[in-house]
mmCIF file of C-alpha atoms and ligand atoms in Angstrom:
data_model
loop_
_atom_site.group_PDB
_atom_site.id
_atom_site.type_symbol
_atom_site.label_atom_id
_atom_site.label_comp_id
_atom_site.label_asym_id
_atom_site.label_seq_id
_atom_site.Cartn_x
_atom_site.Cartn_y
_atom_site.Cartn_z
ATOM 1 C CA UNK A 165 140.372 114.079 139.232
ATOM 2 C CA UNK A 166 143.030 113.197 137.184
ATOM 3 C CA UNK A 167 145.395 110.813 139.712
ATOM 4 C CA UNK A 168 143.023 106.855 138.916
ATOM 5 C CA UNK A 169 145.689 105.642 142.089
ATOM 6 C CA UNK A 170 147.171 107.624 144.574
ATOM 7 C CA UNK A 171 149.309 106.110 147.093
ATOM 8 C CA UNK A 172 151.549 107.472 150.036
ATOM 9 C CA UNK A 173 153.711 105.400 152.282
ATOM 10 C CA UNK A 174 151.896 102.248 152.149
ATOM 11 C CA UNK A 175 153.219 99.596 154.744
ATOM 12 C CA UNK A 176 152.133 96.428 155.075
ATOM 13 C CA UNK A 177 153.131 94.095 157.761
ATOM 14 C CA UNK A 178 152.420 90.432 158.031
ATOM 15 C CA UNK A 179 152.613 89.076 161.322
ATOM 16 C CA UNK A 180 152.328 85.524 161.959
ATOM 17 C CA UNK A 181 153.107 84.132 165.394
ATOM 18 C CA UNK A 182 156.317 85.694 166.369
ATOM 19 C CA UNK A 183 157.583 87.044 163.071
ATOM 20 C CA UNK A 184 156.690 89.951 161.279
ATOM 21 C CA UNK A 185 157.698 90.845 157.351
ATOM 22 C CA UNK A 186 157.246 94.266 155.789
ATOM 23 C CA UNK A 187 155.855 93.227 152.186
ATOM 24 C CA UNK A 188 155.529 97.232 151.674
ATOM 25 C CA UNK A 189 158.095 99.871 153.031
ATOM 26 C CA UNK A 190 156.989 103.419 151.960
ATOM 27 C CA UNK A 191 155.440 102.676 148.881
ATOM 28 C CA UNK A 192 153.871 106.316 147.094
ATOM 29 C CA UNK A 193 152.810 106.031 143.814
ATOM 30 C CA UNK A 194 150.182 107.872 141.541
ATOM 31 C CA UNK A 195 148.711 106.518 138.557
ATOM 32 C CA UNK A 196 147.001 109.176 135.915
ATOM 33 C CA UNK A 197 143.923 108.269 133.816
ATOM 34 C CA UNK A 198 144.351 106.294 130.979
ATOM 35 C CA UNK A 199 147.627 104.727 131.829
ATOM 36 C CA UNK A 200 149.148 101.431 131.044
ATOM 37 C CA UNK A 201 151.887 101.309 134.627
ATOM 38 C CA UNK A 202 153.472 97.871 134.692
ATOM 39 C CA UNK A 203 154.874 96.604 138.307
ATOM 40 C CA UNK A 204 158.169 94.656 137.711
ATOM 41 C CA UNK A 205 160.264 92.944 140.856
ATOM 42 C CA UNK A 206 160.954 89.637 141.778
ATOM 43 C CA UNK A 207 159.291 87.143 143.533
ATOM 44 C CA UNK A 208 158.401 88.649 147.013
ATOM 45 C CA UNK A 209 159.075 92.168 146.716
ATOM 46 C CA UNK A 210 155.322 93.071 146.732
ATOM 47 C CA UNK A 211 153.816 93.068 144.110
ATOM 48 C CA UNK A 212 150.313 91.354 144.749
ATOM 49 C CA UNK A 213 150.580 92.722 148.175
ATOM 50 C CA UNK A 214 150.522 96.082 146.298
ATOM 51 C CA UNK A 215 148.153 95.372 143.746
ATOM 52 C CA UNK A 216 145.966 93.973 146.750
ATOM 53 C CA UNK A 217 145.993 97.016 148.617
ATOM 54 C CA UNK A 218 145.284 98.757 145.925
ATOM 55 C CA UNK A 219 142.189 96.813 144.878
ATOM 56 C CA UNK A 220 140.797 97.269 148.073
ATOM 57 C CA UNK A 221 141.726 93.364 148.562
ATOM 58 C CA UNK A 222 143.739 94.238 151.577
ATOM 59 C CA UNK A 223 144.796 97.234 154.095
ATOM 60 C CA UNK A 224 147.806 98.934 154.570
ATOM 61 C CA UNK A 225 149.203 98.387 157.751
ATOM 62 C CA UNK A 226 150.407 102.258 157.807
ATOM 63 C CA UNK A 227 149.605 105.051 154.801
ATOM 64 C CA UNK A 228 146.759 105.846 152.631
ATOM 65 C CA UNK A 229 145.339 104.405 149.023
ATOM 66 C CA UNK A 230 143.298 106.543 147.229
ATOM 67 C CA UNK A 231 141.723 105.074 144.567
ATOM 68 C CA UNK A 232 139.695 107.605 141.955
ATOM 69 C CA UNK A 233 139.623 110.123 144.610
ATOM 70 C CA UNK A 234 138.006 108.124 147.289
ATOM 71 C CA UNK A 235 140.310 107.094 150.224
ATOM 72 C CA UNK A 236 139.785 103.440 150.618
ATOM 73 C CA UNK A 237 141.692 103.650 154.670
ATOM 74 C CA UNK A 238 139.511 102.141 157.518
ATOM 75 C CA UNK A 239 136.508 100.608 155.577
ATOM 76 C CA UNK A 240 135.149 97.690 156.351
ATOM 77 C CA UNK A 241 134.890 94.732 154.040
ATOM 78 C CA UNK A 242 131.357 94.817 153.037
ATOM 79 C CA UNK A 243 131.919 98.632 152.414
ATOM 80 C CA UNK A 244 134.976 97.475 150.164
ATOM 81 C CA UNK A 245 133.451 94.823 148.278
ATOM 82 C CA UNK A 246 130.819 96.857 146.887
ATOM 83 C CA UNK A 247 132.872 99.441 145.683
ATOM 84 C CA UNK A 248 135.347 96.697 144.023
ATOM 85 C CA UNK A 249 132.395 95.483 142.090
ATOM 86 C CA UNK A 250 131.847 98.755 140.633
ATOM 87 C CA UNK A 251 135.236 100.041 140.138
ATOM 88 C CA UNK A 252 137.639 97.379 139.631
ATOM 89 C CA UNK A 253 138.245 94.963 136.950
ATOM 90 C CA UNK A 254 140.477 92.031 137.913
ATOM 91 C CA UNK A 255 142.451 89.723 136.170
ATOM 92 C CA UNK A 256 144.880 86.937 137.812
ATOM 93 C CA UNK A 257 147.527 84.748 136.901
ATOM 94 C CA UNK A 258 145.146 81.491 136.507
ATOM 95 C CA UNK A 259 142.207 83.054 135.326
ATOM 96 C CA UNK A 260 139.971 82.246 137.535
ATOM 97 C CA UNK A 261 137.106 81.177 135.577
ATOM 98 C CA UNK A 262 134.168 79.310 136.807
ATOM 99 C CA UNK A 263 134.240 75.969 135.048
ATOM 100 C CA UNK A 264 130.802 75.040 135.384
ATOM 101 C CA UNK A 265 129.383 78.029 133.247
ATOM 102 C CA UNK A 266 129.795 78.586 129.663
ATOM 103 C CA UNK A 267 131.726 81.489 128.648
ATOM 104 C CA UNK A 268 128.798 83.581 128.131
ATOM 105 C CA UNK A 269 127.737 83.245 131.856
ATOM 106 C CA UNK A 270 130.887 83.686 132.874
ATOM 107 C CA UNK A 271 131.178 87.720 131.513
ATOM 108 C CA UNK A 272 127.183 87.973 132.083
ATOM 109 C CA UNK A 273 127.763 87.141 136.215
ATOM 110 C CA UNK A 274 130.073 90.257 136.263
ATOM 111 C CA UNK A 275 127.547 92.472 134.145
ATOM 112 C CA UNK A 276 125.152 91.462 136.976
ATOM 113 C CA UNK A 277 126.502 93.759 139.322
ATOM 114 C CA UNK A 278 126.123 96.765 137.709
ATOM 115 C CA UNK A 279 122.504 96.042 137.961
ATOM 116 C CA UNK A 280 121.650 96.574 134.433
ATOM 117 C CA UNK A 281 118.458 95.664 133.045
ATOM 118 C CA UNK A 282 118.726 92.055 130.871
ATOM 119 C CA UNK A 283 118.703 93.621 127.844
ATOM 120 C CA UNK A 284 121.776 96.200 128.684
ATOM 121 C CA UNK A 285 123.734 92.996 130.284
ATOM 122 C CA UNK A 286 122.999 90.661 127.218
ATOM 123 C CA UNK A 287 124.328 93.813 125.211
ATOM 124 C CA UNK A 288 127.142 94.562 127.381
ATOM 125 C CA UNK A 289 128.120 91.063 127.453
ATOM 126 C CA UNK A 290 128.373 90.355 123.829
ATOM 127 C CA UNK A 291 130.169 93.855 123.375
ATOM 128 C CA UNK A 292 132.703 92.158 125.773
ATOM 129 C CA UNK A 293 133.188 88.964 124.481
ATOM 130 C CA UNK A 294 133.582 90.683 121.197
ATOM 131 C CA UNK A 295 136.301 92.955 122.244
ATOM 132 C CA UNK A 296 138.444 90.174 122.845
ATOM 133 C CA UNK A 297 137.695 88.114 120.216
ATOM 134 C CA UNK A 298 135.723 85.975 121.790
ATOM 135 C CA UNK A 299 132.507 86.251 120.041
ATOM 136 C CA UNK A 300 131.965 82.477 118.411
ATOM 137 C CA UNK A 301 132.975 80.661 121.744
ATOM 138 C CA UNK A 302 129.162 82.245 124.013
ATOM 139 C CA UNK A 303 128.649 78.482 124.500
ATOM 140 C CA UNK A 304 131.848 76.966 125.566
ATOM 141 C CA UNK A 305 132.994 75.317 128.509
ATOM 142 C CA UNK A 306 136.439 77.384 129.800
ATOM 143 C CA UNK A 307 137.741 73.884 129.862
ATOM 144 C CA UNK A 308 137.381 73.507 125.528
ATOM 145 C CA UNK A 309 139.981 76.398 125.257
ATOM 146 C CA UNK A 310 142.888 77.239 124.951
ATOM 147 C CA UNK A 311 145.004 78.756 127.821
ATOM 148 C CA UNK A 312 145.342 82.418 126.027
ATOM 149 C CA UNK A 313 141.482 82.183 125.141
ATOM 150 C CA UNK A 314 140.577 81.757 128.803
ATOM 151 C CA UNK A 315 142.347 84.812 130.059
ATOM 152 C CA UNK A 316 140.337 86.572 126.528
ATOM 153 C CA UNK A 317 137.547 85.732 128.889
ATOM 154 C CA UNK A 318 138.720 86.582 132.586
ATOM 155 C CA UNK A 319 139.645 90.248 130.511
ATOM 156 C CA UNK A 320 135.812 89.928 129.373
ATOM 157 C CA UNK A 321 134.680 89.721 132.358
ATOM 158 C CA UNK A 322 136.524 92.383 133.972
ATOM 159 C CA UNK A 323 135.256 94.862 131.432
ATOM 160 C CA UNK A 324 131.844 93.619 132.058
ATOM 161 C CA UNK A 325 131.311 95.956 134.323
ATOM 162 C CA UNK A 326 132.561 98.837 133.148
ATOM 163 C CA UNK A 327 135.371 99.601 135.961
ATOM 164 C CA UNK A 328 137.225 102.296 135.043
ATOM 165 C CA UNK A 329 140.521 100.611 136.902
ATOM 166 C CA UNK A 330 141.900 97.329 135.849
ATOM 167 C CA UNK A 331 143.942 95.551 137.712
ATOM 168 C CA UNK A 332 146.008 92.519 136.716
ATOM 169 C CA UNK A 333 148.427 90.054 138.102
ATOM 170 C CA UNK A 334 151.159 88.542 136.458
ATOM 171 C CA UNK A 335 148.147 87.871 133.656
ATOM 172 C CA UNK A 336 150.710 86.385 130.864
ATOM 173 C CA UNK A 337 152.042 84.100 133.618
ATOM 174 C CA UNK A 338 150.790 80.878 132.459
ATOM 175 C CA UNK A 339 151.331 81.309 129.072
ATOM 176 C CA UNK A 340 153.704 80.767 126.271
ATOM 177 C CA UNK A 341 155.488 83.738 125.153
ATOM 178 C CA UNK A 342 153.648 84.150 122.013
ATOM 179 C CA UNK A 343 150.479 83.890 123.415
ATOM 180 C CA UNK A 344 151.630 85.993 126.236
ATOM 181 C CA UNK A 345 152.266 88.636 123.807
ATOM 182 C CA UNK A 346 148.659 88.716 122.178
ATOM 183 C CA UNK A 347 147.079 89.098 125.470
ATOM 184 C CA UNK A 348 149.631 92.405 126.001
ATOM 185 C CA UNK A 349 148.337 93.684 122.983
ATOM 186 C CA UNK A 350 144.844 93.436 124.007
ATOM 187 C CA UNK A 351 145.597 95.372 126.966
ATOM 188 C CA UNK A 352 146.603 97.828 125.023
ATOM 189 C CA UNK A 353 144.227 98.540 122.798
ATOM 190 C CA UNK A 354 141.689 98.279 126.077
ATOM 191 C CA UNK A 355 143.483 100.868 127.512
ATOM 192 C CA UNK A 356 143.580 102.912 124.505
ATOM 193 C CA UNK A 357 140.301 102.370 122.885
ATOM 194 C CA UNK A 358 137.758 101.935 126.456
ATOM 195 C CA UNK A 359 139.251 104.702 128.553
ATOM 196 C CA UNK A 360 140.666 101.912 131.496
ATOM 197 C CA UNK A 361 143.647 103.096 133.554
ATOM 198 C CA UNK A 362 145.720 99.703 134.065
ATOM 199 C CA UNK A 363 147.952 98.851 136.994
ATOM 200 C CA UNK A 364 149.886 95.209 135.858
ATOM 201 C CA UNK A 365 152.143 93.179 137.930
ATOM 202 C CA UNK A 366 154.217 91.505 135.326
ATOM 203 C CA UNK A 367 157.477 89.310 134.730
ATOM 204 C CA UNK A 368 156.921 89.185 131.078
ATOM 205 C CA UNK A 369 160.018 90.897 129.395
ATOM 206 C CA UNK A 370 157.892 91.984 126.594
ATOM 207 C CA UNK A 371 155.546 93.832 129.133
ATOM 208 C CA UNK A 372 158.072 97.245 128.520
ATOM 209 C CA UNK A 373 156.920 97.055 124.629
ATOM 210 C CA UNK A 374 153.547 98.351 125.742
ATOM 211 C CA UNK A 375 153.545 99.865 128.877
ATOM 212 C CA UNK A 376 153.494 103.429 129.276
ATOM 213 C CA UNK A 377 155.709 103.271 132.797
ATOM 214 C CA UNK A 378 157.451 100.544 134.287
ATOM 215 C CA UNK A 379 157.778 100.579 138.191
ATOM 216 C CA UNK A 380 160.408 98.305 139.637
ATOM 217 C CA UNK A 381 159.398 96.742 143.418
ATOM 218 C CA UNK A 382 162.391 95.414 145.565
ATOM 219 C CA UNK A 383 161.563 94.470 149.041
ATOM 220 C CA UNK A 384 159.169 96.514 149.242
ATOM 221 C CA UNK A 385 159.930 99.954 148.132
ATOM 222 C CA UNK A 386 160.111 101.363 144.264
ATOM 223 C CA UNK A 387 162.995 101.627 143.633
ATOM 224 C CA UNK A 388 163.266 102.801 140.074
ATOM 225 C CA UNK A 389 161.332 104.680 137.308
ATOM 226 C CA UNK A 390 160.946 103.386 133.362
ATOM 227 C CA UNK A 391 159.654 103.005 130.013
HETATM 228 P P1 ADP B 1088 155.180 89.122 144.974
HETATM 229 O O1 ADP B 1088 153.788 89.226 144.463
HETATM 230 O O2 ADP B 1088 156.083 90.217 144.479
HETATM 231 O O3 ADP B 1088 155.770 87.784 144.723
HETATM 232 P P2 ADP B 1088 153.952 89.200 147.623
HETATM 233 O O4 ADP B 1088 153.263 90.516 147.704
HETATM 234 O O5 ADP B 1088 153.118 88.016 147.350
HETATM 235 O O6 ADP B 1088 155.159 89.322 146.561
HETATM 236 O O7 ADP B 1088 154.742 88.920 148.986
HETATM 237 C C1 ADP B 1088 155.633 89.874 149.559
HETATM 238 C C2 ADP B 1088 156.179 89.319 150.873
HETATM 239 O O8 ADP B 1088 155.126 89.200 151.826
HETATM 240 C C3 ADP B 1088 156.807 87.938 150.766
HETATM 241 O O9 ADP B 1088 157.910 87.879 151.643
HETATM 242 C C4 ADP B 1088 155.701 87.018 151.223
HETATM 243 O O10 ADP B 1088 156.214 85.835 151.768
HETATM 244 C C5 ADP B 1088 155.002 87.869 152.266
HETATM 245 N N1 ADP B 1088 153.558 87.546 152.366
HETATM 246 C C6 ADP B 1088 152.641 87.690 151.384
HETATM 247 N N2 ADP B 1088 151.407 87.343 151.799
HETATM 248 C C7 ADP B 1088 151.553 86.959 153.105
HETATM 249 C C8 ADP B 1088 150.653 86.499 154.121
HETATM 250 N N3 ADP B 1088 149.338 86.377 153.869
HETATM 251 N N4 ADP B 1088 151.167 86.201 155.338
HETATM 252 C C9 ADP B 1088 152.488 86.348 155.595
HETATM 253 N N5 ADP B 1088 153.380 86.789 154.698
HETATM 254 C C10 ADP B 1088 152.943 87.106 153.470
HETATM 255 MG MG1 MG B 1089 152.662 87.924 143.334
#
């Protein structure tokens, strides 16, 4: 199974009261192993909405996702959770870290879930925290870094548990374009170096110098084909 993401004309309809918007018109897609696909569009064409149904975060309204050859269509959410926690690795815009928990604990809570023995998740979580650089911050408060550091460790985490999809949204968001740029990199070399397939929803300019595809979203539908 070569196709990580498989998509065919995903809808998705909000309704709320009386009016209704189409967030996805027709969207098919597929996304081979190993990729680095970038999602580009303004704000409100999609793009989380996409991203969302992809990652099992939300249902099409019409059309199938097929995510590493399982259609996700018609399960429930208990059904969909446990399969996120096992095949998806997600990073977001604000990083999401808990602030209460050191860094450590932070990437060690995702190892959890693959129900690894202590040794394995103490292993798999310094392995982690090491692959982004992270390795002589274990016992700092997300709060004591820097903005580009805490996304090193939402990117930990969502390695931790050795998903073979990644997803991230608008990940360099929040950051300065220098910074932004680092933290591109280091999708890169994840995607080149652990085997991840990586679908990013991205504003950042740069995002075309290291993307293997660029998808454009405009109200819904892809409309164009790059990189
Ligand atoms: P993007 O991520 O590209 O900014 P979104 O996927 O967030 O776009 O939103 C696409 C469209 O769907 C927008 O018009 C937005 O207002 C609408 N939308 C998104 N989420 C909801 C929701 N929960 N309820 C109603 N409308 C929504
Ligand atoms: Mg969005």
């Amino acid at each position: 199974m070569n196709n990580v993401i498989e998509t065919h004309d995903v809808w998705r309809v909000y309704r709320t009261g009386q009016q209704e918007v189409a967030a996805l018109r027709g969207v098919s897609l597929c996304v081979t192993r190993g990729r680095f696909v970038a999602l580009k569009g303004r704000s409100g064409s999609g793009k989380t909405t996409l991203l969302n149904c992809v990652g099992g975060l939300d249902q099409p309204t019409h059309g199938t996702v097929q995510v590493l050859g399982q259609e996700l269509t018609g399960w429930d959410d208990e059904r969909l959770t446990t399969w996120r926690r096992e095949q998806v690795g997600f990073v977001f815009q604000s990083f999401g870290l808990i602030t209460t928990l050191s860094v450590y604990e932070n990437v060690e809570l995702m190892a959890r879930l693959r129900r690894l023995s202590a040794t394995e998740r103490h292993q798999r979580t310094v392995e982690c925290l090491e692959r982004v650089g992270l390795d002589k911050w274990h016992n700092h408060r997300p709060d004591e870094l820097s903005g580009g550091q805490q996304q090193r460790v939402a990117i930990a985490r969502a390695l931790a548990n050795n998903a073979p999809l990644m997803l991230a949204d608008e990940p360099t968001g929040e950051l300065d374009s220098t910074t932004g740029s680092e933290i591109l990199k280091l999708f890169r070399q994840i995607v080149d170096e652990e085997g991840v397939t990586l679908l990013m929803v991205s504003h950042d300019k740069l995002v075309e110098d290291y993307a293997d595809e660029v998808l454009h979203l405009q109200d819904g539908q892809i409309i164009g084909f790059g990189g």
